[in-house]
mmCIF file of C-alpha atoms in Angstrom:
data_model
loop_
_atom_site.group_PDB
_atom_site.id
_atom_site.type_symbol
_atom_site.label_atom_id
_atom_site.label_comp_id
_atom_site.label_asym_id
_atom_site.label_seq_id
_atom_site.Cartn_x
_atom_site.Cartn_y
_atom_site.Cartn_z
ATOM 1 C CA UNK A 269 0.960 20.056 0.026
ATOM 2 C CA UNK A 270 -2.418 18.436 -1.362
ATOM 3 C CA UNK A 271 -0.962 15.253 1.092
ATOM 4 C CA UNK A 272 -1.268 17.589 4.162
ATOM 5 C CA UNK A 273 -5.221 17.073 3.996
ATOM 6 C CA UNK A 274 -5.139 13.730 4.151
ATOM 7 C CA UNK A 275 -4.957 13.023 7.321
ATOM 8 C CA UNK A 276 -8.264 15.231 7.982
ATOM 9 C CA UNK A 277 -10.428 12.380 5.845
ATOM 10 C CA UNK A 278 -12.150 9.716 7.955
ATOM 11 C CA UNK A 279 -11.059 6.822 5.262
ATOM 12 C CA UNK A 280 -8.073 4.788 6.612
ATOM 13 C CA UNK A 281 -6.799 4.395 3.834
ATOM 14 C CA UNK A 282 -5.955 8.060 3.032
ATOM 15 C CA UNK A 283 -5.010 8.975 6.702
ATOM 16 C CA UNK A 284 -2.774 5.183 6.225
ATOM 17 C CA UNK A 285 -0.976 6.988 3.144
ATOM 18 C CA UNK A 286 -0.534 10.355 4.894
ATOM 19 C CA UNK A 287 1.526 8.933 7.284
ATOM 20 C CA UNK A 288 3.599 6.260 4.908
ATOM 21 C CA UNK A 289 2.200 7.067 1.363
ATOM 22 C CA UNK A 290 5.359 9.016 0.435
ATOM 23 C CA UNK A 291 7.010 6.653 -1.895
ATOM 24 C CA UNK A 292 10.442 6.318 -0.234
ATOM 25 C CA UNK A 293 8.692 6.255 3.042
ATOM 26 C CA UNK A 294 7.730 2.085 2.576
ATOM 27 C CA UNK A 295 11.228 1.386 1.073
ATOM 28 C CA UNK A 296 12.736 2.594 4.142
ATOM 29 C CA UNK A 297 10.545 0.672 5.817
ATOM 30 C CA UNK A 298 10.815 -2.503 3.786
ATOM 31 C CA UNK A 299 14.710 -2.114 4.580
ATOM 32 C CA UNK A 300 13.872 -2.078 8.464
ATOM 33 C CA UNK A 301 12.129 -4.709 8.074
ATOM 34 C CA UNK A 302 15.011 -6.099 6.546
ATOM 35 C CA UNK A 303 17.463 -5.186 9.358
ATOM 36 C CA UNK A 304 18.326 -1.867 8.030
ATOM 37 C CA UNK A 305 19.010 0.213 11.388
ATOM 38 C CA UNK A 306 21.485 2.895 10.673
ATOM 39 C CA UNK A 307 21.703 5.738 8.733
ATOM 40 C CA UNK A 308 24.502 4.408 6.356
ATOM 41 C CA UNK A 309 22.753 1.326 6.081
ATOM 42 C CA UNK A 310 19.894 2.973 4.748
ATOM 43 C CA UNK A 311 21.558 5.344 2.768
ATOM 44 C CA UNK A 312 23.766 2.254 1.167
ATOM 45 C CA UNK A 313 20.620 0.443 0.506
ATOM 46 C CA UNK A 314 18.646 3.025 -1.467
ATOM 47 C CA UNK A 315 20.934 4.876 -2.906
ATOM 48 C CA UNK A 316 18.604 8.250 -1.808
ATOM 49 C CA UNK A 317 19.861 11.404 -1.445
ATOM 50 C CA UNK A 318 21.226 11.984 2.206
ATOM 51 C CA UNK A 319 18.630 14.760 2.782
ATOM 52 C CA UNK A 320 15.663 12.938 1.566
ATOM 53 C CA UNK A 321 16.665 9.849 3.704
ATOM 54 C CA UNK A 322 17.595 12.269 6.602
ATOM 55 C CA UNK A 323 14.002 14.085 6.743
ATOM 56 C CA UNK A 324 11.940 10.735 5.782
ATOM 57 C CA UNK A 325 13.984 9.403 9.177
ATOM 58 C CA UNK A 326 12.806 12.224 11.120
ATOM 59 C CA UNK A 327 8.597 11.996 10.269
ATOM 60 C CA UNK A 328 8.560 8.503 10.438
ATOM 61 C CA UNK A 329 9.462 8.819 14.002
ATOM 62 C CA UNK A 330 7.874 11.195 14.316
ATOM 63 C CA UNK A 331 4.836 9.264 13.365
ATOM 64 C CA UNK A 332 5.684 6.402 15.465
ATOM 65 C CA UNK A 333 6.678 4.115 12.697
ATOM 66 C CA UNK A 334 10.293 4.130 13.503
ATOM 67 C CA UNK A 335 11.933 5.273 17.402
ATOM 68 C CA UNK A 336 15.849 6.415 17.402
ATOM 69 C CA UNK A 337 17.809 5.137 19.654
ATOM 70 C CA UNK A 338 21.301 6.287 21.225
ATOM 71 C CA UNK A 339 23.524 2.700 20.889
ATOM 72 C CA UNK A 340 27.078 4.492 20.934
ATOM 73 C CA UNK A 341 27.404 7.426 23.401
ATOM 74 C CA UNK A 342 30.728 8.543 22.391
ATOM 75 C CA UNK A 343 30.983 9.517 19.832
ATOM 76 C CA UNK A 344 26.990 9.765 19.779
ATOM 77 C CA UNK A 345 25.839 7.304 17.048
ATOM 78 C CA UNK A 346 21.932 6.656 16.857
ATOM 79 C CA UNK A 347 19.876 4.148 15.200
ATOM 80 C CA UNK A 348 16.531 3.584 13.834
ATOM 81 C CA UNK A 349 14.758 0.797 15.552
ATOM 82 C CA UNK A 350 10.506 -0.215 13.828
ATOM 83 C CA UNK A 351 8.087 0.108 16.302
ATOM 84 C CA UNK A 352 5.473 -2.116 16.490
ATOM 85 C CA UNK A 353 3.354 0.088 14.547
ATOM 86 C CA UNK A 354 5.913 -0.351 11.782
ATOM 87 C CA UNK A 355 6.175 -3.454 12.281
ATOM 88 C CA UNK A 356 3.027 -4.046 11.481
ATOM 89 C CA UNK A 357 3.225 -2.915 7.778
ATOM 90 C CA UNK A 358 4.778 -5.865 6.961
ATOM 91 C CA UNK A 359 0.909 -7.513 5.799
ATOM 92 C CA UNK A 360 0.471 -4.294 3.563
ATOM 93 C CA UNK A 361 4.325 -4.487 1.651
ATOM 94 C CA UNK A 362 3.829 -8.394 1.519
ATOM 95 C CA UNK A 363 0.387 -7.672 -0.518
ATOM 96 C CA UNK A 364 1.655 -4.951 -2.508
ATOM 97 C CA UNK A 365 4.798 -6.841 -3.365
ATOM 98 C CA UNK A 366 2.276 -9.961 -4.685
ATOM 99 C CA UNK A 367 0.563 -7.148 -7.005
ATOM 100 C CA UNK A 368 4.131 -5.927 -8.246
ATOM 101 C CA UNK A 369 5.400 -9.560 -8.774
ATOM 102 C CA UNK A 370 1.579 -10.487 -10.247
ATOM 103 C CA UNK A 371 1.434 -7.492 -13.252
ATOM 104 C CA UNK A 372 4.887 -5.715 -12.986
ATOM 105 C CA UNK A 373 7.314 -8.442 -13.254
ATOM 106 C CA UNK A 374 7.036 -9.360 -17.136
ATOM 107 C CA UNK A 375 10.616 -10.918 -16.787
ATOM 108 C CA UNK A 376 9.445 -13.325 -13.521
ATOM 109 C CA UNK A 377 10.148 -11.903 -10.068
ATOM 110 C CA UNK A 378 13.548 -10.934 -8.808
ATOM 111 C CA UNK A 379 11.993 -11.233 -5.068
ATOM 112 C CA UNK A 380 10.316 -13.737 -3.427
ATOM 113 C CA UNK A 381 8.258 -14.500 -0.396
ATOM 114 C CA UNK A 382 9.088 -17.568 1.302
ATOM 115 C CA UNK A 383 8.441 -19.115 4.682
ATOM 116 C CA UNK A 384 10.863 -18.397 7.546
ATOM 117 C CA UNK A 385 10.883 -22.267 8.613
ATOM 118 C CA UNK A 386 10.129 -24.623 5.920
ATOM 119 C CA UNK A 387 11.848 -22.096 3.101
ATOM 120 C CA UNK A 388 8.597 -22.502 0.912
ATOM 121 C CA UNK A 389 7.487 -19.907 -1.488
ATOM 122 C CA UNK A 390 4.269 -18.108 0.004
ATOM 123 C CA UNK A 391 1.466 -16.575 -1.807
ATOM 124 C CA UNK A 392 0.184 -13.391 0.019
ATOM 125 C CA UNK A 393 -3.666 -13.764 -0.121
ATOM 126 C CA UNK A 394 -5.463 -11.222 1.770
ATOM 127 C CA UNK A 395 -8.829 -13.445 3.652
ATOM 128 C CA UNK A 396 -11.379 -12.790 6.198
ATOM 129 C CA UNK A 397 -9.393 -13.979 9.704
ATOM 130 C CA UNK A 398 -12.316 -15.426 10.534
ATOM 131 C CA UNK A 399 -13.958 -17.300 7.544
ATOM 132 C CA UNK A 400 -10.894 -17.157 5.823
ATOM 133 C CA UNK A 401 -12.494 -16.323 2.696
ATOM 134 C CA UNK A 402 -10.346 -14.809 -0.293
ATOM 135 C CA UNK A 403 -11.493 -10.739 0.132
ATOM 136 C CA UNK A 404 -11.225 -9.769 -3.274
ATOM 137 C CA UNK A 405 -13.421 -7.010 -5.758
ATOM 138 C CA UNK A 406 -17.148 -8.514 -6.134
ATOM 139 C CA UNK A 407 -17.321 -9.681 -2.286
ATOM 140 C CA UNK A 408 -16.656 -6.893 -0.002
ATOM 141 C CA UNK A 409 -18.920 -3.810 0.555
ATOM 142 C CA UNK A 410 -18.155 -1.127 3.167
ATOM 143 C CA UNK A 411 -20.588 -0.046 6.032
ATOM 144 C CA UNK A 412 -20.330 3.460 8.370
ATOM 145 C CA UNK A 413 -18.294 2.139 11.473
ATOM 146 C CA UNK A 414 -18.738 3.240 15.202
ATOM 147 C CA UNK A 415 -16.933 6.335 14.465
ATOM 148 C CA UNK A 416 -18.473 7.465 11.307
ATOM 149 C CA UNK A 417 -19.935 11.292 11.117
ATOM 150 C CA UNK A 418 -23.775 10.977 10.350
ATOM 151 C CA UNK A 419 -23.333 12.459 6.951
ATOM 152 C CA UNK A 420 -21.255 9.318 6.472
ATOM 153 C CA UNK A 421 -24.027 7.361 7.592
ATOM 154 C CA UNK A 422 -26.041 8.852 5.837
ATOM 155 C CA UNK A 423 -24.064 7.868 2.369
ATOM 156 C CA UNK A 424 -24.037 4.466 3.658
ATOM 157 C CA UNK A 425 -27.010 3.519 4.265
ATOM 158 C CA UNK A 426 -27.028 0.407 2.204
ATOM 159 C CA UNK A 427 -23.351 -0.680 2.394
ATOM 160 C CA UNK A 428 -21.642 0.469 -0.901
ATOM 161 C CA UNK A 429 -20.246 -2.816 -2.576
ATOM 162 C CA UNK A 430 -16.099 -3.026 -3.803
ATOM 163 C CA UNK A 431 -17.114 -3.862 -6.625
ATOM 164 C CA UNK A 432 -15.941 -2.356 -10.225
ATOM 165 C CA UNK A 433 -17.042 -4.770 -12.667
ATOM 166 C CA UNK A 434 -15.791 -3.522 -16.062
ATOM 167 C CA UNK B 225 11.113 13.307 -10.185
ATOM 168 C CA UNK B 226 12.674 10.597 -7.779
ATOM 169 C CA UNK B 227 9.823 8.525 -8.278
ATOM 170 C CA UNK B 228 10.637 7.693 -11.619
ATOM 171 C CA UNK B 229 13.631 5.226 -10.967
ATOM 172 C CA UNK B 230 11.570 2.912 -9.091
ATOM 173 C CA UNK B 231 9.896 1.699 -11.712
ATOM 174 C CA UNK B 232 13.614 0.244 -12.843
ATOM 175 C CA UNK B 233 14.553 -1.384 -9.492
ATOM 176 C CA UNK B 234 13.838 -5.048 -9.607
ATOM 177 C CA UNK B 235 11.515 -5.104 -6.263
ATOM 178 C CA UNK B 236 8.156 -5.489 -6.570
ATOM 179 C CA UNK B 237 7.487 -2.900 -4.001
ATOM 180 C CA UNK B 238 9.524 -0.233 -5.215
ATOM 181 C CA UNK B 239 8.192 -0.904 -8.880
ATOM 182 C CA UNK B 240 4.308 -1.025 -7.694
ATOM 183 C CA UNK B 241 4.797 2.408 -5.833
ATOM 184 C CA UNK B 242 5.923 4.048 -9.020
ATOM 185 C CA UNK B 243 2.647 2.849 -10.794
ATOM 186 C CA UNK B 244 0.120 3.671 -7.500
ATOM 187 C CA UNK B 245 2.330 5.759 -5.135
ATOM 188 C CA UNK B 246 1.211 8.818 -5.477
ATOM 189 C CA UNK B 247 -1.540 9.325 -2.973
ATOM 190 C CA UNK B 248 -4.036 10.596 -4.936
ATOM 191 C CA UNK B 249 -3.954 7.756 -7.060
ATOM 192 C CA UNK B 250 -4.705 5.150 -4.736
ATOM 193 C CA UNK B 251 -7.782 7.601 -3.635
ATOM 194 C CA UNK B 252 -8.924 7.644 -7.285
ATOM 195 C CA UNK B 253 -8.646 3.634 -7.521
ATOM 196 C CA UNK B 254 -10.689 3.167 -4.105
ATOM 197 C CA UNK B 255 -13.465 5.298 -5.567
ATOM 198 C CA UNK B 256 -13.302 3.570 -8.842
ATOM 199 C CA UNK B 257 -13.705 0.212 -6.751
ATOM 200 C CA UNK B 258 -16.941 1.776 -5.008
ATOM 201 C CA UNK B 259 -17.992 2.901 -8.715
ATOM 202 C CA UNK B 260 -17.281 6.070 -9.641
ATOM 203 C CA UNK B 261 -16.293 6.356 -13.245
ATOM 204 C CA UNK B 262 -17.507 9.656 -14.189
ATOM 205 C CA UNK B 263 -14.740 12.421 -14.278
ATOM 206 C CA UNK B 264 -17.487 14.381 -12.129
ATOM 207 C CA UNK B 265 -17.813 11.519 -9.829
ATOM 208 C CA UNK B 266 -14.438 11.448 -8.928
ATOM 209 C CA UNK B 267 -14.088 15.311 -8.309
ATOM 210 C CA UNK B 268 -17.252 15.396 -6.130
ATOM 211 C CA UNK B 269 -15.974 12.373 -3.843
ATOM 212 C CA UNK B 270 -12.404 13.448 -4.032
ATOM 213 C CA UNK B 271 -12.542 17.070 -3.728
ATOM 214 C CA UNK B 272 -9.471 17.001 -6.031
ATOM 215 C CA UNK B 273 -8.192 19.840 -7.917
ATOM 216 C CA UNK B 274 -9.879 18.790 -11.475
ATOM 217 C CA UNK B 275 -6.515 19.563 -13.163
ATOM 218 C CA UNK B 276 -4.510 16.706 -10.827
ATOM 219 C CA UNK B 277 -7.313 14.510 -11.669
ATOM 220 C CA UNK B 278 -7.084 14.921 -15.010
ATOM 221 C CA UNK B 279 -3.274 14.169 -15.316
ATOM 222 C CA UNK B 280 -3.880 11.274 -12.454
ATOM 223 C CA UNK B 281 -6.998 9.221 -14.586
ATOM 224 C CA UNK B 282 -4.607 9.901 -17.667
ATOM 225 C CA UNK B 283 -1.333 8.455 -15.692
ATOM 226 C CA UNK B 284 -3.500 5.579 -14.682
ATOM 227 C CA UNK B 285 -5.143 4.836 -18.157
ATOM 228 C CA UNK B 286 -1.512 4.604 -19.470
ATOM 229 C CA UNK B 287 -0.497 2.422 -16.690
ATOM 230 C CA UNK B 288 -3.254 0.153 -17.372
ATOM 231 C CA UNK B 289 -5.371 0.326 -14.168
ATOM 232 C CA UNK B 290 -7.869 1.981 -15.775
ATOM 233 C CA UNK B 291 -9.584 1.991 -18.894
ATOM 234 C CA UNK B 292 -10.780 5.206 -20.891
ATOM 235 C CA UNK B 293 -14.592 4.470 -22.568
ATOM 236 C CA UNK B 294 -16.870 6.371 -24.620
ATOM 237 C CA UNK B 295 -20.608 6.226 -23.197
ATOM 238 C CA UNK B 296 -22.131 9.174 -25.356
ATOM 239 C CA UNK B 297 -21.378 9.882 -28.546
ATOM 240 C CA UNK B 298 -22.767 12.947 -28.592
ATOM 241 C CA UNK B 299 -22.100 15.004 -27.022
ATOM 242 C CA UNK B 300 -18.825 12.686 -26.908
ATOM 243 C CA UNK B 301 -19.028 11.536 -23.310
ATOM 244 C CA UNK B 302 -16.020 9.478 -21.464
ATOM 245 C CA UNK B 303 -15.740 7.285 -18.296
ATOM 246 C CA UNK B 304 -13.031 5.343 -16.396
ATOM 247 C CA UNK B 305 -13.473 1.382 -16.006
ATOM 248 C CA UNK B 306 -11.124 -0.282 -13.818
ATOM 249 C CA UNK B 307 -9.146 -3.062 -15.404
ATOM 250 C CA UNK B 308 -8.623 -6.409 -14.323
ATOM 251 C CA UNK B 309 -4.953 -5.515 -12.949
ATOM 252 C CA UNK B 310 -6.647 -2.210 -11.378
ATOM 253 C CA UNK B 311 -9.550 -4.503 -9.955
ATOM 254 C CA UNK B 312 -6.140 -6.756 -8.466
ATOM 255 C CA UNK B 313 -5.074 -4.022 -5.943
ATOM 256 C CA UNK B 314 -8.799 -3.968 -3.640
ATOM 257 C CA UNK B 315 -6.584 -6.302 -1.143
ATOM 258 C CA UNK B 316 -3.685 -4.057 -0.971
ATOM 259 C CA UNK B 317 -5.831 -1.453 -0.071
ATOM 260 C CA UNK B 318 -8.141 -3.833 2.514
ATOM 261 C CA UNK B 319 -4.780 -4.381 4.034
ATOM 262 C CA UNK B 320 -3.720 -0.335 3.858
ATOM 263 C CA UNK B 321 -7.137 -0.012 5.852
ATOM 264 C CA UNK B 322 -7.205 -2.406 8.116
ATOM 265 C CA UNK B 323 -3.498 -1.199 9.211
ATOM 266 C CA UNK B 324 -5.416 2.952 8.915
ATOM 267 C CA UNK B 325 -8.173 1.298 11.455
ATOM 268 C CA UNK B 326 -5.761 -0.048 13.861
ATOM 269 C CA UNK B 327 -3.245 2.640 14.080
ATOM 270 C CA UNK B 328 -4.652 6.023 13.056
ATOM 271 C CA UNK B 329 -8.363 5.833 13.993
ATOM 272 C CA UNK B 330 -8.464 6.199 17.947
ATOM 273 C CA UNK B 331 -11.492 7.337 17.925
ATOM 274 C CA UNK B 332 -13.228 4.225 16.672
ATOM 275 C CA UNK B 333 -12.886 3.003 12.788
ATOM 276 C CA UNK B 334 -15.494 5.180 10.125
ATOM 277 C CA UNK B 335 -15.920 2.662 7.945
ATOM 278 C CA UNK B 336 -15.621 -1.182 8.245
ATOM 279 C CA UNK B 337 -15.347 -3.830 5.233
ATOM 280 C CA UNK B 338 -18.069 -6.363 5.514
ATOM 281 C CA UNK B 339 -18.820 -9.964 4.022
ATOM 282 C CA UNK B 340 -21.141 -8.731 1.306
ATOM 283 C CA UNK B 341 -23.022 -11.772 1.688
ATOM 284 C CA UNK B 342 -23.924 -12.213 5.595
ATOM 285 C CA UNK B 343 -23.186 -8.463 6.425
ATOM 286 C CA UNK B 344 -20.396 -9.354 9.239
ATOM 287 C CA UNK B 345 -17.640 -7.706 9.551
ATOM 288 C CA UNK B 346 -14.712 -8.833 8.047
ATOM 289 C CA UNK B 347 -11.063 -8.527 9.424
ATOM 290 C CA UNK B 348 -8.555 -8.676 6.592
ATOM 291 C CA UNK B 349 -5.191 -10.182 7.194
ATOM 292 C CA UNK B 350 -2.603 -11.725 4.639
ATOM 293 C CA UNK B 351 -2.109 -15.423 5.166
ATOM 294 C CA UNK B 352 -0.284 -17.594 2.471
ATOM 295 C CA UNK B 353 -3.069 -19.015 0.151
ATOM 296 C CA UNK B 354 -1.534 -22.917 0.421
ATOM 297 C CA UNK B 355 -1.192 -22.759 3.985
ATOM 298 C CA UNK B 356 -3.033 -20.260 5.329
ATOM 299 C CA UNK B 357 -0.436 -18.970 8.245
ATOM 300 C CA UNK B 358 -0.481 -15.507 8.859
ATOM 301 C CA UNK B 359 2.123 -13.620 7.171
ATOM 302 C CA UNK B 360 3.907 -11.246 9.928
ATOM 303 C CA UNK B 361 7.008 -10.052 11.292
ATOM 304 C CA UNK B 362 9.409 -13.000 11.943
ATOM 305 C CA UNK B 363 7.618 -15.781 9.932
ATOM 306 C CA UNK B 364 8.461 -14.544 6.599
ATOM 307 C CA UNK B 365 11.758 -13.982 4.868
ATOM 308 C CA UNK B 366 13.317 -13.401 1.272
ATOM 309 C CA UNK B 367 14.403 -15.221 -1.518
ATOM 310 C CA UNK B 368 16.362 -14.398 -4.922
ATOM 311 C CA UNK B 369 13.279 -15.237 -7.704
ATOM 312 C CA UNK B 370 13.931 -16.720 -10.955
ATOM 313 C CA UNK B 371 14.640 -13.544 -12.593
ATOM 314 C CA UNK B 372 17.130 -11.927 -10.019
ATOM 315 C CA UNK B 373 20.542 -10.476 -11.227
ATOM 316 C CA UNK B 374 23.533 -12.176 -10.520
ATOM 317 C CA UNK B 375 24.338 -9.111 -7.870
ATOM 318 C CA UNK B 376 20.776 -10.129 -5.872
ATOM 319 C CA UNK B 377 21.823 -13.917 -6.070
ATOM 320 C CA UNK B 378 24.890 -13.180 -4.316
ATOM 321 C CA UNK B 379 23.273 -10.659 -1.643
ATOM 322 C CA UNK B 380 20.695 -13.044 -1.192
ATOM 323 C CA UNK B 381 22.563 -17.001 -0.592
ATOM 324 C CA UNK B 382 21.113 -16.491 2.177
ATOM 325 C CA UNK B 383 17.597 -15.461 2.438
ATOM 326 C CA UNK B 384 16.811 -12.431 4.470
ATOM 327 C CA UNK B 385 14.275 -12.393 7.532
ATOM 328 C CA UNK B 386 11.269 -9.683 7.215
ATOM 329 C CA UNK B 387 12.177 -9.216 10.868
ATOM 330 C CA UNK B 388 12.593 -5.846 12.585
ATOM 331 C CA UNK B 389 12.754 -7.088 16.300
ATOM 332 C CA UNK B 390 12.885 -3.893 18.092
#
């Protein structure tokens, strides 16, 4: 109910977890990612309750994260294909995964990352794309964008700093 | 409830959304990275319900992302300081955005991350930090880690393609 407003706020990142911020909501999409396309496969996967799976199924396409698809007509047997939009996720689970494996993984990670062609491990850093510079706490600040409602502007008039120094 | 048997699943993404999937908490943790640490300077920014942000900063304290301080003794006065591991998730949540700004802002992005140094704009994306390819769709797949069960090892001889060609 509170996640309802969410979508209202101008931040992306609260409209970004209105529309995927339901925890089993990026497991189902890690598994697509992962080649998970029909219902049983998802259901096998993630052991979640057929219901849950059944209505997280439905909003993410919904949302345009996920697009069914007839692939037997009889009997009628659908499955879940990622759109591009959910495709494009993949950048946020790879960085969230890095944060997991960095201060949740005690025992050494069970998971990870490598590349598709040399079979290297990778280390998700999240940079500028165009300096490549490490974007980390203590050198980003935010600024109003194009789009921003003047009270907004008004807030920002000297671009608030990411900061958080303890 | 089904939230809590992620944090027991060996994948770093399921076990990071039990620490910081509930939306409000990643909310709290953005404003804590743009310095809020008052319990009143959350509620203003948030409009939260004070009695969810209560439980939330308490949740989060426990969790270690943030870190309960006294800053008046009297009358006894507290504040939340982000943690070094709480400090750790500003690229997740540069990544959450940037994906927010592409897909759910049509209307133009209301806030963009800048280089708080020269003032441009930065575009975050998630490269590997040796090689600095972009991590996407197709380039990246999945290995067992050092600390995989035996049944993950076996799932995983081969490792599995973040694909999702639609």
């Amino acid at each position: 109910m509170e996640r309802t407003s969410f979508a209202d706020m101008p931040c992306p990142i609260a409209r970004s977890l209105d529309q995927v911020g339901e925890g089993w909501s990026l497991l189902i999409l890690r598994d697509a990612l992962l080649g998970a396309r029909r219902f049983q496969d998802f259901e096998e996967r993630l052991a979640i309750p057929p219901n849950t799976l059944a209505r997280r199924l439905k909003l993410l396409c919904q949302r345009g994260l996920l697009e069914r698809r007839r692939y037997v007509e009889r009997p009628p047997r659908d499955e879940y294909a990622l759109t591009e939009k959910g495709r494009d996720l993949l950048p946020v689970l790879l960085s969230l995964a890095a944060w997991g494996n960095r201060w949740l993984a005690p025992e050494g990670a069970s998971f990870v990352p490598i590349d598709r062609e040399t079979g290297r491990r990778v280390d998700p850093v999240v940079v500028d794309k165009r300096t490549l510079r490490v974007l980390a706490a203590g050198n980003v600040a935010l600024k109003a964008g194009p789009a921003a409602p003047a009270s907004l502007r008004r807030a920002l008039v000297r671009p608030a700093i990411f900061g958080g120094q303890s």
